[in-house]
Short mmCIF file of C-alpha atoms and ligand atoms in Angstrom, two decimals:
data_model
loop_
_atom_site.label_atom_id
_atom_site.label_comp_id
_atom_site.label_asym_id
_atom_site.label_seq_id
_atom_site.Cartn_x
_atom_site.Cartn_y
_atom_site.Cartn_z
CA UNK A 1 -11.58 34.18 -19.87
CA UNK A 2 -13.05 36.89 -17.64
CA UNK A 3 -10.81 37.31 -14.57
CA UNK A 4 -12.83 40.11 -12.71
CA UNK A 5 -13.63 39.63 -9.14
CA UNK A 6 -16.55 41.31 -7.31
CA UNK A 7 -16.72 41.43 -3.43
CA UNK A 8 -20.00 41.75 -1.61
CA UNK A 9 -18.85 44.10 1.23
CA UNK A 10 -21.80 43.15 3.30
CA UNK A 11 -20.67 39.46 3.28
CA UNK A 12 -16.79 39.75 3.26
CA UNK A 13 -15.34 38.74 6.69
CA UNK A 14 -11.84 39.88 5.78
CA UNK A 15 -10.39 36.59 6.58
CA UNK A 16 -7.89 36.72 3.65
CA UNK A 17 -8.38 33.03 2.79
CA UNK A 18 -8.86 34.04 -0.90
CA UNK A 19 -5.51 35.97 -0.87
CA UNK A 20 -3.67 33.04 0.80
CA UNK A 21 -5.12 30.34 -1.68
CA UNK A 22 -4.42 32.40 -4.89
CA UNK A 23 -1.92 30.21 -6.77
CA UNK A 24 -0.43 33.04 -8.62
CA UNK A 25 -0.35 35.65 -5.73
CA UNK A 26 -2.46 37.86 -7.83
CA UNK A 27 -4.74 38.94 -5.04
CA UNK A 28 -4.10 41.09 -1.95
CA UNK A 29 -6.18 42.56 0.76
CA UNK A 30 -6.46 46.28 0.14
CA UNK A 31 -6.24 49.04 2.70
CA UNK A 32 -9.81 48.19 3.88
CA UNK A 33 -9.02 44.44 4.05
CA UNK A 34 -11.04 43.66 0.97
CA UNK A 35 -9.59 41.23 -1.56
CA UNK A 36 -8.44 42.99 -4.84
CA UNK A 37 -6.06 42.25 -7.62
CA UNK A 38 -2.57 43.58 -6.89
CA UNK A 39 -1.64 46.36 -9.26
CA UNK A 40 -0.66 44.66 -12.55
CA UNK A 41 -1.26 41.21 -11.31
CA UNK A 42 -4.74 40.43 -12.78
CA UNK A 43 -2.96 39.20 -15.98
CA UNK A 44 -1.37 36.41 -13.87
CA UNK A 45 -4.73 35.07 -12.83
CA UNK A 46 -5.29 31.61 -14.18
CA UNK A 47 -9.05 31.63 -13.64
CA UNK A 48 -8.91 28.54 -11.26
CA UNK A 49 -11.80 30.31 -9.06
CA UNK A 50 -10.13 29.05 -5.84
CA UNK A 51 -10.85 32.53 -4.47
CA UNK A 52 -14.66 32.15 -5.03
CA UNK A 53 -14.61 28.49 -3.87
CA UNK A 54 -12.74 29.02 -0.55
CA UNK A 55 -14.74 32.08 0.55
CA UNK A 56 -16.57 30.99 3.79
CA UNK A 57 -19.26 33.61 3.35
CA UNK A 58 -19.89 33.49 -0.41
CA UNK A 59 -18.85 37.20 -0.71
CA UNK A 60 -16.66 36.77 -3.76
CA UNK A 61 -17.84 36.43 -7.38
CA UNK A 62 -15.42 35.46 -9.92
CA UNK A 63 -15.75 36.25 -13.65
CA UNK A 64 -19.35 37.12 -13.27
CA UNK A 65 -20.19 33.71 -11.56
CA UNK A 66 -22.41 33.89 -8.60
CA UNK A 67 -21.10 31.94 -5.65
CA UNK A 68 -24.70 30.77 -4.98
CA UNK A 69 -24.67 28.92 -8.21
CA UNK A 70 -21.77 26.68 -7.12
CA UNK A 71 -22.29 23.31 -5.69
CA UNK A 72 -21.76 22.45 -1.99
CA UNK A 73 -18.43 20.53 -1.82
CA UNK A 74 -18.92 16.75 -1.49
CA UNK A 75 -16.14 14.23 -1.50
CA UNK A 76 -18.32 11.03 -1.61
CA UNK A 77 -17.47 8.01 0.14
CA UNK A 78 -13.82 6.87 -0.18
CA UNK A 79 -14.78 3.20 0.00
CA UNK A 80 -17.23 3.65 -2.84
CA UNK A 81 -14.64 5.25 -4.92
CA UNK A 82 -11.99 2.52 -4.24
CA UNK A 83 -14.61 -0.25 -5.05
CA UNK A 84 -15.30 1.66 -8.32
CA UNK A 85 -11.51 1.75 -9.19
CA UNK A 86 -11.27 -1.96 -8.27
CA UNK A 87 -14.33 -2.91 -10.29
CA UNK A 88 -13.49 -0.93 -13.41
CA UNK A 89 -12.70 -3.21 -16.38
CA UNK A 90 -11.88 -2.75 -19.96
CA UNK A 91 -15.03 -3.52 -21.82
CA UNK A 92 -14.80 -5.15 -25.20
CA UNK A 93 -18.37 -6.12 -25.82
CA UNK A 94 -21.15 -3.55 -26.10
CA UNK A 95 -24.91 -3.49 -26.50
CA UNK A 96 -26.27 -2.36 -29.82
CA UNK A 97 -28.07 0.76 -28.53
CA UNK A 98 -26.84 4.23 -28.16
CA UNK A 99 -25.97 5.51 -24.70
CA UNK A 100 -28.59 8.20 -24.98
CA UNK A 101 -28.70 11.98 -24.50
CA UNK A 102 -28.85 11.82 -20.77
CA UNK A 103 -25.51 9.98 -20.46
CA UNK A 104 -23.81 12.17 -23.07
CA UNK A 105 -25.16 15.25 -21.08
CA UNK A 106 -23.67 13.93 -17.90
CA UNK A 107 -20.33 13.17 -19.31
CA UNK A 108 -20.22 16.59 -21.14
CA UNK A 109 -21.16 18.35 -17.78
CA UNK A 110 -18.29 16.66 -15.97
CA UNK A 111 -15.50 17.66 -18.39
CA UNK A 112 -14.98 21.23 -17.29
CA UNK A 113 -14.15 20.06 -13.81
CA UNK A 114 -11.03 18.14 -15.03
CA UNK A 115 -7.77 19.75 -13.93
CA UNK A 116 -4.98 20.84 -16.31
CA UNK A 117 -1.56 22.18 -15.69
CA UNK A 118 -1.91 26.03 -14.89
CA UNK A 119 -5.75 25.60 -15.41
CA UNK A 120 -5.12 25.84 -19.15
CA UNK A 121 -8.08 25.91 -21.53
CA UNK A 122 -6.13 23.66 -23.88
CA UNK A 123 -8.25 20.48 -24.43
CA UNK A 124 -10.92 19.68 -27.20
CA UNK A 125 -13.20 16.80 -26.71
CA UNK A 126 -15.06 15.04 -29.46
CA UNK A 127 -17.87 12.82 -28.27
CA UNK A 128 -19.27 10.51 -30.82
CA UNK A 129 -22.69 10.04 -29.37
CA UNK A 130 -24.55 7.67 -31.82
CA UNK A 131 -23.88 4.19 -33.37
CA UNK A 132 -24.82 5.83 -36.70
CA UNK A 133 -21.84 8.24 -36.53
CA UNK A 134 -19.66 5.52 -35.05
CA UNK A 135 -20.52 3.16 -37.78
CA UNK A 136 -19.39 5.82 -40.29
CA UNK A 137 -15.95 5.94 -38.50
CA UNK A 138 -15.83 2.12 -38.49
CA UNK A 139 -16.73 1.77 -42.16
CA UNK A 140 -14.26 4.42 -43.24
CA UNK A 141 -11.53 2.83 -41.03
CA UNK A 142 -11.90 -0.66 -42.38
CA UNK A 143 -12.46 0.44 -45.98
CA UNK A 144 -9.17 2.56 -45.86
CA UNK A 145 -7.39 -0.40 -44.32
CA UNK A 146 -8.51 -2.60 -47.10
CA UNK A 147 -7.31 -0.05 -49.65
CA UNK A 148 -3.98 0.56 -48.01
CA UNK A 149 -1.15 -0.11 -50.50
CA UNK A 150 1.47 -1.00 -47.98
CA UNK A 151 -0.41 -2.00 -44.79
CA UNK A 152 1.20 -2.34 -41.43
CA UNK A 153 0.91 -5.63 -39.57
CA UNK A 154 -1.55 -4.06 -37.33
CA UNK A 155 -3.80 -3.09 -40.36
CA UNK A 156 -3.50 -6.59 -41.80
CA UNK A 157 -4.55 -8.13 -38.52
CA UNK A 158 -7.46 -5.80 -38.02
CA UNK A 159 -8.98 -5.88 -41.47
CA UNK A 160 -8.59 -9.73 -41.48
CA UNK A 161 -10.34 -9.80 -38.18
CA UNK A 162 -13.16 -7.50 -39.53
CA UNK A 163 -13.61 -9.70 -42.54
CA UNK A 164 -14.18 -12.55 -40.15
CA UNK A 165 -16.84 -10.34 -38.25
CA UNK A 166 -14.50 -9.01 -35.57
CA UNK A 167 -14.16 -5.23 -35.01
CA UNK A 168 -10.94 -5.37 -33.09
CA UNK A 169 -10.37 -1.63 -33.47
CA UNK A 170 -13.58 -0.26 -31.93
CA UNK A 171 -14.96 -3.53 -30.36
CA UNK A 172 -18.35 -2.82 -31.61
CA UNK A 173 -18.77 0.23 -29.30
CA UNK A 174 -21.47 2.76 -30.19
CA UNK A 175 -19.56 5.87 -28.89
CA UNK A 176 -16.15 7.22 -28.23
CA UNK A 177 -14.56 10.27 -26.73
CA UNK A 178 -11.37 11.63 -28.22
CA UNK A 179 -9.27 14.18 -26.38
CA UNK A 180 -7.02 16.62 -28.38
CA UNK A 181 -4.60 19.36 -27.19
CA UNK A 182 -3.63 22.79 -28.22
CA UNK A 183 0.04 22.68 -27.31
CA UNK A 184 0.44 26.42 -27.69
CA UNK A 185 -1.90 26.84 -24.71
CA UNK A 186 -0.39 23.98 -22.64
CA UNK A 187 2.10 24.51 -19.76
CA UNK A 188 5.35 22.70 -20.98
CA UNK A 189 5.59 19.17 -19.55
CA UNK A 190 1.76 18.78 -19.31
CA UNK A 191 1.14 17.88 -22.95
CA UNK A 192 0.43 14.01 -22.15
CA UNK A 193 -0.54 14.48 -18.61
CA UNK A 194 -3.43 16.79 -19.15
CA UNK A 195 -5.38 14.82 -21.83
CA UNK A 196 -4.58 11.52 -20.12
CA UNK A 197 -5.86 12.69 -16.77
CA UNK A 198 -9.04 13.98 -18.58
CA UNK A 199 -9.79 10.46 -20.09
CA UNK A 200 -8.97 8.83 -16.64
CA UNK A 201 -11.75 11.05 -15.12
CA UNK A 202 -14.03 10.16 -18.02
CA UNK A 203 -13.45 6.49 -17.60
CA UNK A 204 -14.23 6.34 -13.85
CA UNK A 205 -17.29 8.74 -14.24
CA UNK A 206 -18.56 6.66 -17.19
CA UNK A 207 -18.20 3.40 -15.28
CA UNK A 208 -19.90 4.87 -12.31
CA UNK A 209 -22.81 5.59 -14.62
CA UNK A 210 -22.90 1.98 -15.66
CA UNK A 211 -21.17 2.54 -19.04
CA UNK A 212 -18.41 0.29 -20.32
CA UNK A 213 -15.14 1.98 -21.50
CA UNK A 214 -12.03 0.86 -23.28
CA UNK A 215 -8.78 2.86 -23.77
CA UNK A 216 -8.12 2.28 -27.33
CA UNK A 217 -4.59 2.51 -28.76
CA UNK A 218 -5.88 0.90 -32.03
CA UNK A 219 -8.34 3.70 -32.53
CA UNK A 220 -5.66 6.27 -31.97
CA UNK A 221 -3.30 4.55 -34.46
CA UNK A 222 -6.09 4.55 -37.01
CA UNK A 223 -7.09 8.09 -36.60
CA UNK A 224 -3.41 9.23 -36.96
CA UNK A 225 -2.74 7.06 -39.91
CA UNK A 226 -6.04 7.39 -41.85
CA UNK A 227 -6.82 11.20 -42.68
CA UNK A 228 -10.39 10.18 -43.53
CA UNK A 229 -10.89 8.95 -39.97
CA UNK A 230 -9.33 11.95 -38.41
CA UNK A 231 -11.66 14.19 -40.54
CA UNK A 232 -14.70 12.44 -39.03
CA UNK A 233 -13.55 13.44 -35.51
CA UNK A 234 -13.76 17.00 -36.58
CA UNK A 235 -10.80 18.11 -34.51
CA UNK A 236 -9.94 21.75 -35.06
CA UNK A 237 -6.63 22.33 -36.85
CA UNK A 238 -4.74 23.95 -33.78
CA UNK A 239 -5.56 20.79 -31.78
CA UNK A 240 -3.67 17.48 -31.85
CA UNK A 241 -5.39 14.24 -31.09
CA UNK A 242 -3.88 12.38 -28.07
CA UNK A 243 -6.09 9.65 -27.05
CA UNK A 244 -9.42 7.89 -27.56
CA UNK A 245 -11.74 6.10 -25.06
CA UNK A 246 -14.52 3.90 -26.43
CA UNK A 247 -17.63 3.68 -24.52
CA UNK A 248 -21.14 2.22 -24.44
CA UNK A 249 -23.59 0.14 -22.63
CA UNK A 250 -21.62 -2.93 -21.59
CA UNK A 251 -22.91 -6.39 -22.97
CA UNK A 252 -20.81 -8.18 -20.34
CA UNK A 253 -21.07 -8.18 -16.63
CA UNK A 254 -18.16 -8.97 -14.22
CA UNK A 255 -19.16 -10.92 -11.17
CA UNK A 256 -16.09 -9.95 -9.09
CA UNK A 257 -13.05 -7.90 -9.00
CA UNK A 258 -9.64 -9.16 -10.33
CA UNK A 259 -6.60 -9.64 -7.81
CA UNK A 260 -3.82 -7.78 -9.48
CA UNK A 261 -0.15 -8.09 -8.65
CA UNK A 262 1.22 -5.40 -10.77
CA UNK A 263 3.85 -2.66 -10.14
CA UNK A 264 6.52 -2.09 -7.67
CA UNK A 265 5.13 -0.06 -4.79
CA UNK A 266 7.37 1.26 -2.11
CA UNK A 267 6.50 3.43 0.87
CA UNK A 268 9.48 5.43 2.15
CA UNK A 269 9.32 7.13 5.46
C1 FMN B 1 -3.34 3.35 -22.68
C2 FMN B 1 -4.03 1.98 -22.87
C3 FMN B 1 -4.31 1.59 -24.25
C4 FMN B 1 -5.11 0.43 -24.50
N1 FMN B 1 -5.37 0.01 -25.68
C5 FMN B 1 -6.19 -1.00 -25.96
C6 FMN B 1 -6.58 -1.32 -27.35
O1 FMN B 1 -6.17 -0.70 -28.32
N2 FMN B 1 -7.32 -2.45 -27.48
C7 FMN B 1 -7.80 -3.18 -26.36
O2 FMN B 1 -8.46 -4.16 -26.64
N3 FMN B 1 -7.46 -2.85 -25.15
C8 FMN B 1 -6.65 -1.72 -24.86
N4 FMN B 1 -6.35 -1.44 -23.63
C9 FMN B 1 -6.83 -2.22 -22.46
C10 FMN B 1 -5.87 -2.96 -21.80
O3 FMN B 1 -5.44 -4.07 -22.49
C11 FMN B 1 -6.42 -3.48 -20.42
O4 FMN B 1 -6.43 -2.30 -19.48
C12 FMN B 1 -5.72 -4.65 -19.82
O5 FMN B 1 -5.92 -5.72 -20.53
C13 FMN B 1 -6.09 -4.86 -18.39
O6 FMN B 1 -7.56 -5.00 -18.29
P1 FMN B 1 -8.43 -4.12 -17.39
O7 FMN B 1 -8.46 -2.73 -17.84
O8 FMN B 1 -9.80 -4.70 -17.37
O9 FMN B 1 -7.95 -4.17 -15.97
C14 FMN B 1 -5.64 -0.29 -23.32
C15 FMN B 1 -5.30 0.14 -22.00
C16 FMN B 1 -4.70 1.24 -21.79
C17 FMN B 1 -4.45 1.84 -20.48
#
């Protein structure tokens, strides 16, 4: 990661917001009131780019990024986001066709915006982007389940269901996204939070694109118990699979939201 900053002196208004917002206090205003790394502090920079994002005049470039290439901030409409959250459903029926390159491109382009503890570059995403590749995973999964010498109750249930024409592991989905973590690069305590936050973002964004999704414990169990399935996910050795989200074009349509009554929610004042 390049952590250099460059300040356009014609644009800098010396407001110091970049310094105030620097999470690791790596920046200072120098004698001329220009932001700079404090001596020996550049190594503390986590590369969050807040300094570039907050600069009101676009004077500060971070790591060779041009502030003009950033997007204007936009928070969207909170009512729309709430309705998306309320309307999201687990989808267990998918159309045959692939989601297509455009959707895969949109999902891939969203991923770098996901937050991680300490802005760590610690996640690895595998997107299975075609039914052909997904069918290879499906076939391997059920073949290995059928061959298992001492099958778990879950394996027995899944392979019996598959023999009867029901893919209870992958629900006939044409795609999945698997998230894996490099624990060495992860802030202690964030090993579960980082990948699960990532898939939560994926789920909501995918559903906003009209895709169906399903958090899939079964798929995770299969990948962890069947080395041949894990191999098909092509996760590098230093990364550990954490979770899998199935996705595809939904073959079901929900006409209304549910009316949930879950959880204990207390507001203390
Ligand atoms: C962490 C997690 C794991 C899940 N694993 C599975 C799974 O393996 N198979 C499945 O059919 N549904 C799975 N689900 C979906 C839940 O069963 C589902 O969220 C629940 O039935 C409520 O439905 P809704 O998501 O439409 O509100 C999982 C959900 C979560 C959050």
